[in-house]
PDB file of C-alpha atoms in Angstrom:
ATOM      1  CA  MET D   1       5.744  40.432  52.554  1.00 54.00           C
ATOM      2  CA  PRO D   2       6.421  42.535  49.385  1.00 58.00           C
ATOM      3  CA  HIS D   3       9.437  44.198  51.059  1.00 67.00           C
ATOM      4  CA  ASP D   4      10.971  41.015  52.479  1.00 77.00           C
ATOM      5  CA  PRO D   5      14.240  40.351  50.555  1.00 81.00           C
ATOM      6  CA  ALA D   6      13.824  36.572  50.927  1.00 81.00           C
ATOM      7  CA  PHE D   7      10.347  36.757  49.428  1.00 85.00           C
ATOM      8  CA  ILE D   8      11.477  38.993  46.551  1.00 87.00           C
ATOM      9  CA  VAL D   9      14.279  36.596  45.610  1.00 88.00           C
ATOM     10  CA  ALA D  10      12.079  33.502  45.932  1.00 85.00           C
ATOM     11  CA  ALA D  11       9.261  35.117  43.944  1.00 88.00           C
ATOM     12  CA  CYS D  12      11.542  36.237  41.103  1.00 90.00           C
ATOM     13  CA  VAL D  13      13.192  32.819  40.851  1.00 86.00           C
ATOM     14  CA  ALA D  14       9.822  31.054  40.966  1.00 86.00           C
ATOM     15  CA  VAL D  15       8.254  33.280  38.320  1.00 89.00           C
ATOM     16  CA  THR D  16      11.317  32.945  36.067  1.00 88.00           C
ATOM     17  CA  LEU D  17      11.134  29.146  36.218  1.00 83.00           C
ATOM     18  CA  VAL D  18       7.397  29.232  35.548  1.00 84.00           C
ATOM     19  CA  GLY D  19       8.044  31.532  32.591  1.00 84.00           C
ATOM     20  CA  LEU D  20      10.670  29.211  31.117  1.00 82.00           C
ATOM     21  CA  ALA D  21       8.197  26.355  31.557  1.00 79.00           C
ATOM     22  CA  LYS D  22       5.467  28.286  29.754  1.00 80.00           C
ATOM     23  CA  GLY D  23       7.988  29.048  27.035  1.00 78.00           C
ATOM     24  CA  GLY D  24       8.475  25.341  26.433  1.00 73.00           C
ATOM     25  CA  PHE D  25      10.579  23.747  29.158  1.00 71.00           C
ATOM     26  CA  ALA D  26       7.682  21.884  30.726  1.00 67.00           C
ATOM     27  CA  GLY D  27       8.309  20.589  34.214  1.00 63.00           C
ATOM     28  CA  LEU D  28      10.113  23.622  35.561  1.00 68.00           C
ATOM     29  CA  GLY D  29       6.798  25.293  36.296  1.00 70.00           C
ATOM     30  CA  ALA D  30       5.925  22.877  39.083  1.00 68.00           C
ATOM     31  CA  LEU D  31       8.897  24.233  41.013  1.00 71.00           C
ATOM     32  CA  GLY D  32       7.277  27.673  41.219  1.00 77.00           C
ATOM     33  CA  THR D  33       4.978  27.062  44.177  1.00 75.00           C
ATOM     34  CA  PRO D  34       7.552  25.105  46.253  1.00 71.00           C
ATOM     35  CA  ILE D  35      10.204  27.771  45.748  1.00 75.00           C
ATOM     36  CA  MET D  36       7.897  30.661  46.590  1.00 80.00           C
ATOM     37  CA  ALA D  37       6.638  28.640  49.545  1.00 71.00           C
ATOM     38  CA  LEU D  38      10.139  28.942  51.021  1.00 71.00           C
ATOM     39  CA  ALA D  39       9.180  32.504  51.957  1.00 78.00           C
ATOM     40  CA  ILE D  40       5.368  32.447  52.329  1.00 78.00           C
ATOM     41  CA  SER D  41       2.595  29.903  52.834  1.00 73.00           C
ATOM     42  CA  PRO D  42       2.032  27.455  49.939  1.00 72.00           C
ATOM     43  CA  VAL D  43      -1.607  28.579  49.615  1.00 72.00           C
ATOM     44  CA  ALA D  44      -0.635  32.244  49.229  1.00 79.00           C
ATOM     45  CA  ALA D  45       2.155  31.285  46.825  1.00 81.00           C
ATOM     46  CA  ALA D  46      -0.264  29.354  44.605  1.00 82.00           C
ATOM     47  CA  ALA D  47      -2.776  32.226  44.665  1.00 84.00           C
ATOM     48  CA  ILE D  48      -0.134  34.768  43.623  1.00 89.00           C
ATOM     49  CA  LEU D  49       1.100  32.539  40.806  1.00 89.00           C
ATOM     50  CA  LEU D  50      -2.285  31.762  39.238  1.00 91.00           C
ATOM     51  CA  PRO D  51      -2.900  35.191  37.607  1.00 91.00           C
ATOM     52  CA  ILE D  52       0.722  35.150  36.420  1.00 91.00           C
ATOM     53  CA  LEU D  53       0.244  31.702  34.912  1.00 90.00           C
ATOM     54  CA  ILE D  54      -2.848  32.882  33.040  1.00 92.00           C
ATOM     55  CA  VAL D  55      -0.995  35.838  31.496  1.00 89.00           C
ATOM     56  CA  GLN D  56       1.932  33.585  30.563  1.00 87.00           C
ATOM     57  CA  ASP D  57      -0.518  31.130  28.999  1.00 89.00           C
ATOM     58  CA  ILE D  58      -1.606  33.829  26.561  1.00 90.00           C
ATOM     59  CA  VAL D  59       1.986  34.234  25.370  1.00 86.00           C
ATOM     60  CA  SER D  60       2.734  30.518  25.105  1.00 86.00           C
ATOM     61  CA  VAL D  61      -0.548  29.650  23.361  1.00 91.00           C
ATOM     62  CA  TRP D  62      -0.011  32.452  20.835  1.00 91.00           C
ATOM     63  CA  CYS D  63       3.594  31.435  20.148  1.00 86.00           C
ATOM     64  CA  PHE D  64       2.776  27.731  19.658  1.00 86.00           C
ATOM     65  CA  ARG D  65      -0.769  28.060  18.286  1.00 88.00           C
ATOM     66  CA  ALA D  66       0.201  26.205  15.095  1.00 88.00           C
ATOM     67  CA  HIS D  67       1.761  23.277  16.945  1.00 87.00           C
ATOM     68  CA  TRP D  68      -0.565  21.199  19.104  1.00 91.00           C
ATOM     69  CA  ASN D  69      -2.251  17.808  19.158  1.00 93.00           C
ATOM     70  CA  ARG D  70      -6.015  18.153  19.192  1.00 92.00           C
ATOM     71  CA  ARG D  71      -6.660  14.519  20.142  1.00 92.00           C
ATOM     72  CA  ILE D  72      -4.501  14.641  23.261  1.00 94.00           C
ATOM     73  CA  VAL D  73      -6.263  17.804  24.412  1.00 95.00           C
ATOM     74  CA  LEU D  74      -9.693  16.223  23.884  1.00 95.00           C
ATOM     75  CA  VAL D  75      -8.669  13.077  25.780  1.00 94.00           C
ATOM     76  CA  MET D  76      -7.067  14.813  28.776  1.00 95.00           C
ATOM     77  CA  LEU D  77      -9.190  17.920  29.264  1.00 95.00           C
ATOM     78  CA  PRO D  78     -12.415  16.355  30.665  1.00 95.00           C
ATOM     79  CA  GLY D  79     -10.418  14.433  33.267  1.00 95.00           C
ATOM     80  CA  ALA D  80      -8.371  17.517  34.075  1.00 95.00           C
ATOM     81  CA  LEU D  81     -11.541  19.500  34.815  1.00 95.00           C
ATOM     82  CA  VAL D  82     -12.718  16.698  37.101  1.00 95.00           C
ATOM     83  CA  GLY D  83      -9.321  16.801  38.814  1.00 93.00           C
ATOM     84  CA  VAL D  84      -9.606  20.552  39.404  1.00 92.00           C
ATOM     85  CA  ALA D  85     -13.036  20.036  40.994  1.00 91.00           C
ATOM     86  CA  LEU D  86     -11.689  17.236  43.184  1.00 88.00           C
ATOM     87  CA  GLY D  87      -8.756  19.380  44.257  1.00 83.00           C
ATOM     88  CA  TRP D  88     -11.099  22.189  45.252  1.00 83.00           C
ATOM     89  CA  ALA D  89     -13.486  19.857  47.084  1.00 82.00           C
ATOM     90  CA  MET D  90     -10.668  18.131  48.959  1.00 76.00           C
ATOM     91  CA  ALA D  91      -8.648  21.254  49.765  1.00 68.00           C
ATOM     92  CA  ALA D  92      -9.430  20.901  53.473  1.00 64.00           C
ATOM     93  CA  LEU D  93      -8.756  17.143  53.547  1.00 73.00           C
ATOM     94  CA  VAL D  94      -5.590  16.608  51.502  1.00 67.00           C
ATOM     95  CA  SER D  95      -2.429  18.387  52.583  1.00 70.00           C
ATOM     96  CA  GLU D  96      -0.258  20.038  49.928  1.00 66.00           C
ATOM     97  CA  ARG D  97       2.709  18.212  51.446  1.00 74.00           C
ATOM     98  CA  ALA D  98       1.096  14.819  50.814  1.00 73.00           C
ATOM     99  CA  VAL D  99       0.272  15.725  47.215  1.00 64.00           C
ATOM    100  CA  MET D 100       3.789  17.026  46.627  1.00 66.00           C
ATOM    101  CA  ALA D 101       5.286  13.831  48.058  1.00 74.00           C
ATOM    102  CA  ALA D 102       3.164  11.584  45.837  1.00 69.00           C
ATOM    103  CA  VAL D 103       3.739  13.647  42.703  1.00 64.00           C
ATOM    104  CA  GLY D 104       7.447  13.946  43.478  1.00 70.00           C
ATOM    105  CA  ALA D 105       7.968  10.209  43.964  1.00 76.00           C
ATOM    106  CA  VAL D 106       6.195   9.237  40.750  1.00 66.00           C
ATOM    107  CA  THR D 107       7.935  12.007  38.779  1.00 67.00           C
ATOM    108  CA  LEU D 108      11.386  10.995  40.019  1.00 78.00           C
ATOM    109  CA  LEU D 109      10.865   7.316  39.200  1.00 74.00           C
ATOM    110  CA  PHE D 110       9.366   8.073  35.805  1.00 68.00           C
ATOM    111  CA  GLY D 111      12.188  10.432  34.829  1.00 73.00           C
ATOM    112  CA  LEU D 112      14.870   7.957  35.913  1.00 80.00           C
ATOM    113  CA  SER D 113      13.181   5.088  34.074  1.00 71.00           C
ATOM    114  CA  ARG D 114      12.904   7.145  30.885  1.00 68.00           C
ATOM    115  CA  LEU D 115      16.546   8.173  30.999  1.00 75.00           C
ATOM    116  CA  TRP D 116      17.505   4.524  31.501  1.00 74.00           C
ATOM    117  CA  ILE D 117      15.308   3.311  28.654  1.00 64.00           C
ATOM    118  CA  GLU D 118      16.586   5.946  26.251  1.00 62.00           C
ATOM    119  CA  ARG D 119      20.191   5.281  27.136  1.00 65.00           C
ATOM    120  CA  ARG D 120      19.952   1.505  26.850  1.00 61.00           C
ATOM    121  CA  GLY D 121      17.847   1.651  23.697  1.00 49.00           C
ATOM    122  CA  ARG D 122      16.681  -1.969  24.046  1.00 45.00           C
ATOM    123  CA  ILE D 123      13.259  -1.481  25.627  1.00 42.00           C
ATOM    124  CA  PRO D 124      10.470  -0.282  23.303  1.00 47.00           C
ATOM    125  CA  ILE D 125       8.984   3.062  24.283  1.00 45.00           C
ATOM    126  CA  PRO D 126       5.226   2.681  24.846  1.00 51.00           C
ATOM    127  CA  ALA D 127       2.871   5.077  23.131  1.00 53.00           C
ATOM    128  CA  GLY D 128       1.070   5.867  26.372  1.00 54.00           C
ATOM    129  CA  GLY D 129      -1.650   3.202  26.526  1.00 66.00           C
ATOM    130  CA  PRO D 130      -5.374   3.411  25.703  1.00 79.00           C
ATOM    131  CA  GLU D 131      -7.176   6.740  25.770  1.00 84.00           C
ATOM    132  CA  TRP D 132      -9.031   6.032  29.014  1.00 87.00           C
ATOM    133  CA  VAL D 133      -5.615   5.964  30.685  1.00 88.00           C
ATOM    134  CA  GLY D 134      -5.040   9.434  29.267  1.00 89.00           C
ATOM    135  CA  GLY D 135      -8.275  10.503  30.926  1.00 92.00           C
ATOM    136  CA  LEU D 136      -6.998   9.256  34.281  1.00 92.00           C
ATOM    137  CA  PHE D 137      -3.747  11.139  33.787  1.00 92.00           C
ATOM    138  CA  GLY D 138      -5.920  14.141  33.011  1.00 94.00           C
ATOM    139  CA  VAL D 139      -7.612  13.786  36.406  1.00 95.00           C
ATOM    140  CA  ALA D 140      -4.194  13.615  38.087  1.00 90.00           C
ATOM    141  CA  THR D 141      -3.036  16.641  36.089  1.00 91.00           C
ATOM    142  CA  GLY D 142      -6.013  18.757  37.133  1.00 93.00           C
ATOM    143  CA  PHE D 143      -5.866  17.632  40.758  1.00 88.00           C
ATOM    144  CA  ALA D 144      -2.145  18.305  41.232  1.00 82.00           C
ATOM    145  CA  SER D 145      -2.483  21.589  39.360  1.00 85.00           C
ATOM    146  CA  GLN D 146      -5.323  22.765  41.600  1.00 85.00           C
ATOM    147  CA  ILE D 147      -3.489  21.794  44.797  1.00 77.00           C
ATOM    148  CA  ALA D 148      -0.003  23.122  44.029  1.00 73.00           C
ATOM    149  CA  HIS D 149       0.294  24.098  40.313  1.00 80.00           C
ATOM    150  CA  ALA D 150       2.150  20.794  39.943  1.00 76.00           C
ATOM    151  CA  GLY D 151       0.150  19.314  37.069  1.00 82.00           C
ATOM    152  CA  SER D 152       3.002  19.008  34.578  1.00 79.00           C
ATOM    153  CA  PRO D 153       4.430  15.661  35.828  1.00 78.00           C
ATOM    154  CA  PRO D 154       1.207  13.649  35.237  1.00 85.00           C
ATOM    155  CA  PHE D 155       0.842  15.381  31.863  1.00 89.00           C
ATOM    156  CA  GLN D 156       4.407  14.458  30.958  1.00 81.00           C
ATOM    157  CA  MET D 157       3.925  10.835  31.996  1.00 81.00           C
ATOM    158  CA  TRP D 158       1.090  10.438  29.504  1.00 87.00           C
ATOM    159  CA  VAL D 159       2.328  12.617  26.642  1.00 88.00           C
ATOM    160  CA  ALA D 160       6.143  12.364  26.674  1.00 81.00           C
ATOM    161  CA  PRO D 161       6.266   8.649  25.673  1.00 82.00           C
ATOM    162  CA  LYS D 162       4.327   9.512  22.511  1.00 84.00           C
ATOM    163  CA  ARG D 163       7.459  11.284  21.235  1.00 81.00           C
ATOM    164  CA  LEU D 164       5.611  14.127  19.548  1.00 87.00           C
ATOM    165  CA  PRO D 165       7.674  16.654  17.612  1.00 87.00           C
ATOM    166  CA  HIS D 166       8.954  18.813  20.430  1.00 80.00           C
ATOM    167  CA  LEU D 167       7.173  21.993  19.284  1.00 86.00           C
ATOM    168  CA  GLU D 168       3.913  20.014  19.082  1.00 91.00           C
ATOM    169  CA  TYR D 169       4.535  18.727  22.602  1.00 89.00           C
ATOM    170  CA  VAL D 170       5.068  22.278  23.866  1.00 86.00           C
ATOM    171  CA  GLY D 171       1.988  23.588  22.067  1.00 90.00           C
ATOM    172  CA  THR D 172      -0.212  20.781  23.399  1.00 94.00           C
ATOM    173  CA  SER D 173       1.017  21.469  26.926  1.00 91.00           C
ATOM    174  CA  ALA D 174       0.303  25.174  26.466  1.00 89.00           C
ATOM    175  CA  ILE D 175      -3.296  24.562  25.371  1.00 94.00           C
ATOM    176  CA  VAL D 176      -4.068  22.034  28.120  1.00 94.00           C
ATOM    177  CA  PHE D 177      -2.695  24.150  30.958  1.00 92.00           C
ATOM    178  CA  ALA D 178      -4.190  27.385  29.663  1.00 94.00           C
ATOM    179  CA  LEU D 179      -7.637  25.772  29.883  1.00 95.00           C
ATOM    180  CA  VAL D 180      -6.894  24.143  33.247  1.00 95.00           C
ATOM    181  CA  ASN D 181      -5.656  27.420  34.752  1.00 94.00           C
ATOM    182  CA  TRP D 182      -8.830  29.247  33.741  1.00 94.00           C
ATOM    183  CA  ALA D 183     -10.849  26.401  35.274  1.00 93.00           C
ATOM    184  CA  LYS D 184      -9.001  26.975  38.558  1.00 91.00           C
ATOM    185  CA  VAL D 185     -10.082  30.616  38.834  1.00 92.00           C
ATOM    186  CA  PRO D 186     -13.560  29.940  40.350  1.00 89.00           C
ATOM    187  CA  ALA D 187     -12.048  27.437  42.800  1.00 82.00           C
ATOM    188  CA  TYR D 188      -9.405  29.881  44.046  1.00 82.00           C
ATOM    189  CA  ALA D 189     -11.991  32.659  44.231  1.00 85.00           C
ATOM    190  CA  ALA D 190     -14.276  30.405  46.292  1.00 81.00           C
ATOM    191  CA  LEU D 191     -11.372  29.712  48.648  1.00 74.00           C
ATOM    192  CA  GLY D 192     -10.915  33.488  49.150  1.00 78.00           C
ATOM    193  CA  GLN D 193      -7.371  33.579  47.790  1.00 75.00           C
ATOM    194  CA  PHE D 194      -7.675  36.539  45.396  1.00 83.00           C
ATOM    195  CA  THR D 195      -6.949  39.194  47.987  1.00 86.00           C
ATOM    196  CA  ARG D 196      -5.861  42.720  47.090  1.00 87.00           C
ATOM    197  CA  GLU D 197      -2.343  42.012  48.381  1.00 87.00           C
ATOM    198  CA  ASN D 198      -1.941  38.802  46.396  1.00 86.00           C
ATOM    199  CA  LEU D 199      -3.183  40.386  43.169  1.00 90.00           C
ATOM    200  CA  THR D 200      -0.937  43.432  43.669  1.00 91.00           C
ATOM    201  CA  ILE D 201       2.121  41.221  44.100  1.00 90.00           C
ATOM    202  CA  ALA D 202       1.153  39.190  41.027  1.00 90.00           C
ATOM    203  CA  ALA D 203       0.894  42.388  38.958  1.00 91.00           C
ATOM    204  CA  ALA D 204       4.321  43.556  40.155  1.00 91.00           C
ATOM    205  CA  LEU D 205       5.864  40.246  39.053  1.00 91.00           C
ATOM    206  CA  LEU D 206       4.352  40.311  35.550  1.00 90.00           C
ATOM    207  CA  PRO D 207       7.375  41.914  33.809  1.00 92.00           C
ATOM    208  CA  VAL D 208       9.616  39.112  35.072  1.00 91.00           C
ATOM    209  CA  ALA D 209       6.989  36.575  34.035  1.00 88.00           C
ATOM    210  CA  LEU D 210       6.664  37.857  30.479  1.00 89.00           C
ATOM    211  CA  LEU D 211      10.406  38.238  29.878  1.00 91.00           C
ATOM    212  CA  SER D 212      11.105  34.709  31.103  1.00 88.00           C
ATOM    213  CA  THR D 213       8.271  33.286  28.976  1.00 87.00           C
ATOM    214  CA  PHE D 214       9.657  34.861  25.798  1.00 87.00           C
ATOM    215  CA  ALA D 215      13.118  33.617  26.804  1.00 86.00           C
ATOM    216  CA  GLY D 216      11.741  30.093  27.096  1.00 82.00           C
ATOM    217  CA  VAL D 217      10.102  30.332  23.648  1.00 83.00           C
ATOM    218  CA  TRP D 218      13.377  31.554  22.141  1.00 86.00           C
ATOM    219  CA  LEU D 219      15.383  28.747  23.745  1.00 78.00           C
ATOM    220  CA  VAL D 220      13.012  25.869  22.986  1.00 75.00           C
ATOM    221  CA  ARG D 221      12.940  26.719  19.268  1.00 77.00           C
ATOM    222  CA  ARG D 222      16.706  26.235  19.197  1.00 78.00           C
ATOM    223  CA  VAL D 223      16.831  22.854  20.912  1.00 73.00           C
ATOM    224  CA  SER D 224      16.743  19.661  18.830  1.00 67.00           C
ATOM    225  CA  GLY D 225      14.036  17.067  19.421  1.00 62.00           C
ATOM    226  CA  PRO D 226      16.228  14.333  21.015  1.00 68.00           C
ATOM    227  CA  LEU D 227      17.997  16.869  23.211  1.00 72.00           C
ATOM    228  CA  PHE D 228      14.644  18.356  24.228  1.00 66.00           C
ATOM    229  CA  TYR D 229      13.358  15.019  25.534  1.00 66.00           C
ATOM    230  CA  THR D 230      16.617  14.267  27.331  1.00 76.00           C
ATOM    231  CA  LEU D 231      16.415  17.667  29.037  1.00 73.00           C
ATOM    232  CA  LEU D 232      12.757  17.026  29.815  1.00 67.00           C
ATOM    233  CA  TYR D 233      13.529  13.777  31.632  1.00 74.00           C
ATOM    234  CA  VAL D 234      16.458  15.331  33.495  1.00 81.00           C
ATOM    235  CA  LEU D 235      14.170  18.149  34.622  1.00 74.00           C
ATOM    236  CA  MET D 236      11.614  15.565  35.762  1.00 70.00           C
ATOM    237  CA  VAL D 237      14.258  13.895  37.945  1.00 82.00           C
ATOM    238  CA  ALA D 238      15.241  17.265  39.407  1.00 80.00           C
ATOM    239  CA  LEU D 239      11.608  18.229  39.918  1.00 71.00           C
ATOM    240  CA  GLY D 240      10.693  14.940  41.575  1.00 76.00           C
ATOM    241  CA  SER D 241      13.658  15.240  43.919  1.00 84.00           C
ATOM    242  CA  LYS D 242      12.720  18.816  44.795  1.00 77.00           C
ATOM    243  CA  LEU D 243       9.089  17.968  45.502  1.00 72.00           C
ATOM    244  CA  LEU D 244      10.086  15.034  47.697  1.00 81.00           C
ATOM    245  CA  TRP D 245      12.541  17.247  49.579  1.00 82.00           C
ATOM    246  CA  ASP D 246       9.861  19.900  50.171  1.00 75.00           C
ATOM    247  CA  ALA D 247       7.379  17.263  51.342  1.00 74.00           C
ATOM    248  CA  TRP D 248       9.773  15.702  53.843  1.00 75.00           C
ATOM    249  CA  PRO D 249       8.484  16.321  57.389  1.00 67.00           C
TER     250      PRO D 249
END
């Protein structure tokens, strides 16, 4: 596997996208597992990416440590931990393809609706609903993240309509997913996915991961707030389409 050219290309592209996502372009990261799964099994791809995600989290949390919304983290995190547990418990019952299809469909529709609303400018943008709804989105975030590292779309659906300052949005995302990724470690270990080969490949990909994360931080600091949210919704449409394509039988 490490010497397969197709795997090397897929892994580098996947890790670069995940790095840009950790640097601030949330949504791209959910493409990591599907892209790497073009060359290896989705389970192995997710296991290789998890240690990389944790290292990238350190960079993104440090870079945006002064910009995050404490209330959103407190609302979403308990549900996210429940979602991780559900994803682990249901690993043998729920196929990754089914999860990707569901997440992809909702992400695509949400992104298209947001782009339409913002363009028309005549429909008020909701603030995201009551906090218990945020808890449910937290469950969906943790579940999709545990199954396929695809937790960003549910997170975006709850947080993006709040129209936080874009650096605060990025920082909040960094904190939430850093905690969720650490919560996934025992589940992946229990599933026997931290093999010597997977960890060795993850270590070899770390330079690409770190460079792309710093590149994402550099880029997101130079993007205006309105442009950031437009790009975010466009990425959601692209991501939803990609997930649906990968889930098609």
